PDB file of C-alpha atoms and ligand atoms in Angstrom:
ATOM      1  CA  UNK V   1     247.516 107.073   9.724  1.00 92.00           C
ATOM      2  CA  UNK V   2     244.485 107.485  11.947  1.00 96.00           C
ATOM      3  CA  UNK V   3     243.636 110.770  12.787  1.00 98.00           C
ATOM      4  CA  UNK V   4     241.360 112.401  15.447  1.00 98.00           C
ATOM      5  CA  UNK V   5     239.732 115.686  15.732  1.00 98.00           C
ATOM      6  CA  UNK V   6     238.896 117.009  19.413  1.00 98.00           C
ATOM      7  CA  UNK V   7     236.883 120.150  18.370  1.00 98.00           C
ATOM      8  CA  UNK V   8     236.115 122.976  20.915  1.00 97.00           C
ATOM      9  CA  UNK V   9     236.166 126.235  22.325  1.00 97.00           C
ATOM     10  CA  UNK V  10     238.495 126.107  24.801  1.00 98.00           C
ATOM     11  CA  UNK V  11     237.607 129.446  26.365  1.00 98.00           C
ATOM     12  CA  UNK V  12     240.219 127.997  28.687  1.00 98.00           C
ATOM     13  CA  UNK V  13     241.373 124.815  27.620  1.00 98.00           C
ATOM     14  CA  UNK V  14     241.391 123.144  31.785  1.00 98.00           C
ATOM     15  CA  UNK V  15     242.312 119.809  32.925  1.00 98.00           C
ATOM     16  CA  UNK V  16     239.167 117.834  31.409  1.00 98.00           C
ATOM     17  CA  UNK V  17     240.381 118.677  28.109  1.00 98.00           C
ATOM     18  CA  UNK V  18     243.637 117.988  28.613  1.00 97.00           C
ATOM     19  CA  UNK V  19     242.473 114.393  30.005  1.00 97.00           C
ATOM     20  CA  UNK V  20     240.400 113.714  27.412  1.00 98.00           C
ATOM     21  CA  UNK V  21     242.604 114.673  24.845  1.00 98.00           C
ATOM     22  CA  UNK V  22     245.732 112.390  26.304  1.00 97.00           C
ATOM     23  CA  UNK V  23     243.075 109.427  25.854  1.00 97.00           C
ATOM     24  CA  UNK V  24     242.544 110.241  22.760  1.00 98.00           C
ATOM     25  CA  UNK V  25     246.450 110.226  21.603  1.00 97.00           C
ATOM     26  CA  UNK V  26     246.916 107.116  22.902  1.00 96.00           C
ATOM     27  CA  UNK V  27     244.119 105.541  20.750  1.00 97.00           C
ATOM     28  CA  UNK V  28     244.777 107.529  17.228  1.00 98.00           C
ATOM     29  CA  UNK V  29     248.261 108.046  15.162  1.00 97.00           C
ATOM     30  CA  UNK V  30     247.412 112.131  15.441  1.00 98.00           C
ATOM     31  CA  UNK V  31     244.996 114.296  17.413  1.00 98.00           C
ATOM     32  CA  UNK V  32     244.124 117.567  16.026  1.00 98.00           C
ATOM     33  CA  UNK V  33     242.712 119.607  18.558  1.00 98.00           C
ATOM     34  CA  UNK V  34     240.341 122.170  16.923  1.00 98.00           C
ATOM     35  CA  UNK V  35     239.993 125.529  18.354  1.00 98.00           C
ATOM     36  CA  UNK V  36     236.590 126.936  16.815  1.00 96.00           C
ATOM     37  CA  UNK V  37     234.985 130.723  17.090  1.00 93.00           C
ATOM     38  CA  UNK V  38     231.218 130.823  17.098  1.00 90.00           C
ATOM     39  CA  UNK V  39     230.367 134.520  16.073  1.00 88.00           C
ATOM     40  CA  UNK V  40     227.346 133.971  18.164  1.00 90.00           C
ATOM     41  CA  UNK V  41     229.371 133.680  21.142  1.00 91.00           C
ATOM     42  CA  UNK V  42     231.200 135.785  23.495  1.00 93.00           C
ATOM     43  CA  UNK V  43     234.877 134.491  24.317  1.00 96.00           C
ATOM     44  CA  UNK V  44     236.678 135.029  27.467  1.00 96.00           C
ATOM     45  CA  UNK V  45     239.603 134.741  25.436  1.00 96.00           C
ATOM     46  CA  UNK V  46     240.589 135.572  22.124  1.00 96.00           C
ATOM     47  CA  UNK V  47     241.207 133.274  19.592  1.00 97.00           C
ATOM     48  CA  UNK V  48     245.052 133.892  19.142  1.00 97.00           C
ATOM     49  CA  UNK V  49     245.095 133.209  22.868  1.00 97.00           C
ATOM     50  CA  UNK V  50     242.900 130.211  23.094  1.00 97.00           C
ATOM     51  CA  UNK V  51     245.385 128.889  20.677  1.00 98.00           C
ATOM     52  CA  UNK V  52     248.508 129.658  22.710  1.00 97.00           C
ATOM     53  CA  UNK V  53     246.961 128.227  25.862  1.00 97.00           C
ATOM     54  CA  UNK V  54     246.318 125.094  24.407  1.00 98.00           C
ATOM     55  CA  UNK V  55     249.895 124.764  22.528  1.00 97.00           C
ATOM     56  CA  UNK V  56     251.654 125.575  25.476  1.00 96.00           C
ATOM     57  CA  UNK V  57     249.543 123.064  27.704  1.00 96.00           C
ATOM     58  CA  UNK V  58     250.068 120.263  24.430  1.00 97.00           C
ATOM     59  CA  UNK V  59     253.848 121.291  23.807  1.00 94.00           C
ATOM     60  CA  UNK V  60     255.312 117.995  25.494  1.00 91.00           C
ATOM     61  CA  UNK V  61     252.640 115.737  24.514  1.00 92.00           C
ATOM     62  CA  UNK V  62     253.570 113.557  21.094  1.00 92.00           C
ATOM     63  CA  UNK V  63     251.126 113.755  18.371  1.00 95.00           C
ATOM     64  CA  UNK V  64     248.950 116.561  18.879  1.00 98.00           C
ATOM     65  CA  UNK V  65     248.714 119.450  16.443  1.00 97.00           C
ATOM     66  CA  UNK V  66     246.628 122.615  17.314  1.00 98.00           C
ATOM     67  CA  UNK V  67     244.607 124.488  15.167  1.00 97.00           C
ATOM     68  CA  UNK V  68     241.386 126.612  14.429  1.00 96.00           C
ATOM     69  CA  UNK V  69     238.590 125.425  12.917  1.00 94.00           C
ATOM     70  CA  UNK V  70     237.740 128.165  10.572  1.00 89.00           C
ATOM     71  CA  UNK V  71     234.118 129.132  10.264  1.00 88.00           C
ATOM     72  CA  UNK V  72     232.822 126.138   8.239  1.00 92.00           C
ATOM     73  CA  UNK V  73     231.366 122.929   9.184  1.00 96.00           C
ATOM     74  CA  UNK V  74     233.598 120.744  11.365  1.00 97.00           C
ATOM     75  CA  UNK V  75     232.234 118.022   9.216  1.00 97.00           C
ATOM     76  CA  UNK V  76     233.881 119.888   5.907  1.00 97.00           C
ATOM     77  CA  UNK V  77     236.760 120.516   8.293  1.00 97.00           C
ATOM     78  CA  UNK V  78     237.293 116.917   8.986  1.00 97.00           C
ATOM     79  CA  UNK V  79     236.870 115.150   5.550  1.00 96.00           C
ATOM     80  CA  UNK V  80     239.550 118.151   4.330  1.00 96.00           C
ATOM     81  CA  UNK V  81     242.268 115.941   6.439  1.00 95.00           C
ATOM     82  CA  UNK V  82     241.242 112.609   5.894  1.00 96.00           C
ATOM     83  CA  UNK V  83     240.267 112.810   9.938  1.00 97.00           C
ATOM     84  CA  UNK V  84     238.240 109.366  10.505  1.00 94.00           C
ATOM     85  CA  UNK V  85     236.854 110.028  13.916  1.00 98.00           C
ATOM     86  CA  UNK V  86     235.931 113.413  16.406  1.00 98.00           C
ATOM     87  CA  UNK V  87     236.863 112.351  20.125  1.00 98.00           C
ATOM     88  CA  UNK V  88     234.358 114.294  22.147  1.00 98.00           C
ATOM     89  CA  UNK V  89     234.020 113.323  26.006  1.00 98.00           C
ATOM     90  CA  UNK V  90     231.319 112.961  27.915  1.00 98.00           C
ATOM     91  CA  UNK V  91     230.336 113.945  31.612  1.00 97.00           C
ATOM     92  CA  UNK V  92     226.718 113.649  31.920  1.00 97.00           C
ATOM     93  CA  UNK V  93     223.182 112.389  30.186  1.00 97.00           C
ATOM     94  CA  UNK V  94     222.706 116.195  29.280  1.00 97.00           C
ATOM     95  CA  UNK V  95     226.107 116.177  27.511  1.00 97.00           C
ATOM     96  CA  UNK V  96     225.210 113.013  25.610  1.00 97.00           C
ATOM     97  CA  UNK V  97     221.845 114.921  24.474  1.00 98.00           C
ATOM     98  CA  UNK V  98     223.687 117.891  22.804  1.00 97.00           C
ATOM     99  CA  UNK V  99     226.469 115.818  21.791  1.00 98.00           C
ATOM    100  CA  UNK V 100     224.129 112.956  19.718  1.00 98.00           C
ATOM    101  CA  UNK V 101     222.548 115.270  17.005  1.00 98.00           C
ATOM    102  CA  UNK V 102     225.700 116.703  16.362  1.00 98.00           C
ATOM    103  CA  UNK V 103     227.285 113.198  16.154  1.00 98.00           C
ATOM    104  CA  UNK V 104     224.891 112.140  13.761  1.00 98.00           C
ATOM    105  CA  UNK V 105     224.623 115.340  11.913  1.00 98.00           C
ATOM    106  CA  UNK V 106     228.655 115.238  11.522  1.00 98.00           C
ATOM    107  CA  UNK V 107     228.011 111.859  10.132  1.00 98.00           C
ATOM    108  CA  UNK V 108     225.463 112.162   7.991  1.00 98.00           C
ATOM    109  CA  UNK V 109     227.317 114.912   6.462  1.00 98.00           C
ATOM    110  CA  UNK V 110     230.938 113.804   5.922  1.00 97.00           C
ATOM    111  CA  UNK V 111     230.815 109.702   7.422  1.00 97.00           C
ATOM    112  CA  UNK V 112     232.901 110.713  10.575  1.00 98.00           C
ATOM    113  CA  UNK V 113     232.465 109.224  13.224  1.00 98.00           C
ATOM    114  CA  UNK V 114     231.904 110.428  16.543  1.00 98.00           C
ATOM    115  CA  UNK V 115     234.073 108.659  19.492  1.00 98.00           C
ATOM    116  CA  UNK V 116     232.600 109.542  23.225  1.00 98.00           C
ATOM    117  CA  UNK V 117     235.287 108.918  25.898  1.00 98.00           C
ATOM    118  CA  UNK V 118     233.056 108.998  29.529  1.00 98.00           C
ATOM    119  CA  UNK V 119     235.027 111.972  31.555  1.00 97.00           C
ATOM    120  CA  UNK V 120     237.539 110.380  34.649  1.00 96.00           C
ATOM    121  CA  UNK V 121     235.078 111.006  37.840  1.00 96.00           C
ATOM    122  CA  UNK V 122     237.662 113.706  38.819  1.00 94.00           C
ATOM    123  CA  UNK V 123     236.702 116.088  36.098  1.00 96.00           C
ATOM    124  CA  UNK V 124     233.142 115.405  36.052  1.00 97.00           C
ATOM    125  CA  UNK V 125     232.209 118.852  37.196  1.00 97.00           C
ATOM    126  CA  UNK V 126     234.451 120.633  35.377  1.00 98.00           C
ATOM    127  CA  UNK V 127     233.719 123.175  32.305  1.00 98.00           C
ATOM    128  CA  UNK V 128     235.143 126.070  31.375  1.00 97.00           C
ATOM    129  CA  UNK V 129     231.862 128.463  32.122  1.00 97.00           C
ATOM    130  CA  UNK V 130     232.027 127.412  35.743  1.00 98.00           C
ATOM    131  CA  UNK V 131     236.457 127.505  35.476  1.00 97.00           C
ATOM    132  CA  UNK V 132     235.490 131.385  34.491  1.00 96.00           C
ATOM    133  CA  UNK V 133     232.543 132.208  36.780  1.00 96.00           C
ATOM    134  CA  UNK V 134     234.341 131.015  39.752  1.00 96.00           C
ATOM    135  CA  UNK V 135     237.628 132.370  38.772  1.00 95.00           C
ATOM    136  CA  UNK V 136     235.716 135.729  38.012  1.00 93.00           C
ATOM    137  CA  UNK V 137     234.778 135.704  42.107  1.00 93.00           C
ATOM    138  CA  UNK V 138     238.095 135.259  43.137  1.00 92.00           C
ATOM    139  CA  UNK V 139     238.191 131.519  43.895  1.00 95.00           C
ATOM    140  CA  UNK V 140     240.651 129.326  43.265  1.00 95.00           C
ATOM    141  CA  UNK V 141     241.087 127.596  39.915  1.00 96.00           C
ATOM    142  CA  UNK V 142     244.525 126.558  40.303  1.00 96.00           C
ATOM    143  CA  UNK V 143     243.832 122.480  40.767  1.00 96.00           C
ATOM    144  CA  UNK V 144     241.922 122.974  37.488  1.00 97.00           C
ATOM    145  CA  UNK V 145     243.430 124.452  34.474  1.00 98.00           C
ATOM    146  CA  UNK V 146     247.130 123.979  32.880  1.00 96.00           C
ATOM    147  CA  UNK V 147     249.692 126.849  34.456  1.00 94.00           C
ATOM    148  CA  UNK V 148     249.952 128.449  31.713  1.00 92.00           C
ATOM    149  CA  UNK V 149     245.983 129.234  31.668  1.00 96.00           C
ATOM    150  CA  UNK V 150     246.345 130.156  35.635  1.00 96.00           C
ATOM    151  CA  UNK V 151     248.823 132.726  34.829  1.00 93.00           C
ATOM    152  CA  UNK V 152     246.644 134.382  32.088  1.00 93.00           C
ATOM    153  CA  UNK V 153     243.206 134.203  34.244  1.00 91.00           C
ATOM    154  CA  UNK V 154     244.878 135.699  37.334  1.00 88.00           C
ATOM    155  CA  UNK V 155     246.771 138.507  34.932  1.00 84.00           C
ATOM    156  CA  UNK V 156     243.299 138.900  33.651  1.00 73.00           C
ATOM    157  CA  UNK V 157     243.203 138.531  29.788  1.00 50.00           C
ATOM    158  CA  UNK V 158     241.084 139.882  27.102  1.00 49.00           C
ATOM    159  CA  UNK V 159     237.375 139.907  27.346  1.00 48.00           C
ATOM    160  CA  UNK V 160     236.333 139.757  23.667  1.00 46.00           C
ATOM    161  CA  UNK V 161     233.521 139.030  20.906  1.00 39.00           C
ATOM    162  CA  UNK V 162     236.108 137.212  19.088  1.00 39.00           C
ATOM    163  CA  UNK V 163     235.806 137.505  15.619  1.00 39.00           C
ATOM    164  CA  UNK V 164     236.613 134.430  13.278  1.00 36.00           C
ATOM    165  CA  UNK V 165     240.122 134.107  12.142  1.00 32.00           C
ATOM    166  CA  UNK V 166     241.346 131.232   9.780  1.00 30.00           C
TER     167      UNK V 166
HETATM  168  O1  PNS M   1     233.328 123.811  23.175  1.00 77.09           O
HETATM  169  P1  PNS M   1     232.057 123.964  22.390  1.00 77.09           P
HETATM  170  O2  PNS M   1     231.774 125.432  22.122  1.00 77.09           O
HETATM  171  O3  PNS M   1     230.894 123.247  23.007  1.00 77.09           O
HETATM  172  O4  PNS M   1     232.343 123.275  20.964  1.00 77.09           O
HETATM  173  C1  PNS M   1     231.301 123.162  20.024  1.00 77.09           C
HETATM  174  C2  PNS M   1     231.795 122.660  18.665  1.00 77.09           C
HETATM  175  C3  PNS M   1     233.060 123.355  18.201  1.00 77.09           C
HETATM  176  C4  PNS M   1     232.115 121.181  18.759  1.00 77.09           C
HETATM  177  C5  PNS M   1     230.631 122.864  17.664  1.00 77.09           C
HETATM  178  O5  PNS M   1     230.145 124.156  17.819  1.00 77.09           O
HETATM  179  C6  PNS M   1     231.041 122.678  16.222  1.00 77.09           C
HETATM  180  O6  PNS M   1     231.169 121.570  15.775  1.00 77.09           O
HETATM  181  N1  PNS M   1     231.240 123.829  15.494  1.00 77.09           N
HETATM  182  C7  PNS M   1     231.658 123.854  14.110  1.00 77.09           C
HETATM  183  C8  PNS M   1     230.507 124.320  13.185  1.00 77.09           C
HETATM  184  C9  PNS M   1     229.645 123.129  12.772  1.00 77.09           C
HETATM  185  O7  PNS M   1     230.106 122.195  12.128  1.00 77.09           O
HETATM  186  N2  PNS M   1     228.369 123.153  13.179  1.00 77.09           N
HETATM  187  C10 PNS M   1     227.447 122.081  12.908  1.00 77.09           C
HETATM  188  C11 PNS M   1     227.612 120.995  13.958  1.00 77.09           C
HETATM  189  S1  PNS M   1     226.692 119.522  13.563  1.00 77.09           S
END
C-alpha cells in the first residue's frame, strides 16, 4: 500500500487543492489529506470546519481520507502511518523556495519524501489568502472553490484563532 500525505491549511480548501490532490490519488494506493492548525496563525475557518469543507469536497473521490494533523511534526505524523511520500504542488519559484527546506527537513527527519506536482496553468494564481481577500470585497469566488466552500464564504463563517484540536 502506498500512501500519500497532502498536508495543509486549507483555510478554504479551493480548486488547486482539489486538483492537486486528484493527481495525487491517481499516483498512490491512499491520499491522506492533512488538515494542520498553526497556533501562530489566524484561521478564516475553524478547524472542525476546514475539515468538513474538505470531506464534503473529497466525499465522491476513491481513496482519500481526511484528517488533522495534530500539533506535532508532519514528519512524526507521517512515519506514524507508514506514509512514504508528502504530495505538495507547486505554482511558482517562490513556492519551490519555502517548499525545499521543508522537503529536506521532512526528510532528514523521518526519510519521507517530498513529491512536487507543478500546479495546471489554470490554478496558477490561486491561494486561499487571495480566495479570502477577494471574497472579503465582495468579488466573486464562485469559479474557484468547491460549492460547498461557496456556500459557507457567502453565509460568512467563523473568523477564529483556531486553537489545536487532535
Ligand atoms: O497550507 P500551509 O499553511 O502552507 O501548510 C503548511 C504545512 C502544514 C505543510 C506546514 O506548516 C507543516 O508541515 N506543519 C506541520 C508542523 C511541522 O512539521 N513543521 C516543520 C516542517 S519542516
Amino acid at each position: 500500500m502506498r500512501r500519500a500525505v497532502c498536508p495543509g491549511s486549507f483555510d478554504p480548501i479551493h480548486n488547486g487543492h482539489l486538483e492537486v490532490i486528484a493527481r495525487a490519488a491517481s499516483l498512490f494506493d491512499e491520499v491522506i489529506v492533512a488538515v494542520s492548525t498553526n497556533p501562530a496563525k489566524k484561521y478564516r475557518f475553524t478547524l472542525a470546519e476546514r475539515l468538513d469543507m474538505a470531506r464534503e469536497t473529497l466525499a465522491s473521490l476513491k481513496g482519500i481520507v481526511v484528517e488533522p494533523v495534530g500539533d506535532g511534526l508532519l514528519a512524526e505524523y507521517c512515519r506514524q502511518r507508514g506514509v512514504s511520500a508528502i504530495v505538495k504542488g507547486l505554482r511558482s519559484s517562490s513556492d519551490f523556495d519555502y517548499e525545499l527546506p521543508m522537503a529536506t527537513m521532512n526528510r532528514q527527519l523521518s526519510g519521507v519524501e517530498t513529491v512536487f506536482l507543478p500546479a495546471e496553468a489554470h490554478y496558477i494564481h490561486l491561494s486561499s489568502t487571495l480566495i479570502k481577500e477577494v471574497a472579503g470585497l465582495g468579488g466573486s469566488v464562485s469559479d474557484y472553490v468547491p460549492r460547498s466552500v461557496h456556500r459557507r464564504m457567502v453565509a460568512g463563517g467563523s473568523s477564529v484563532d483556531d486553537q489545536p484540536r487532535g
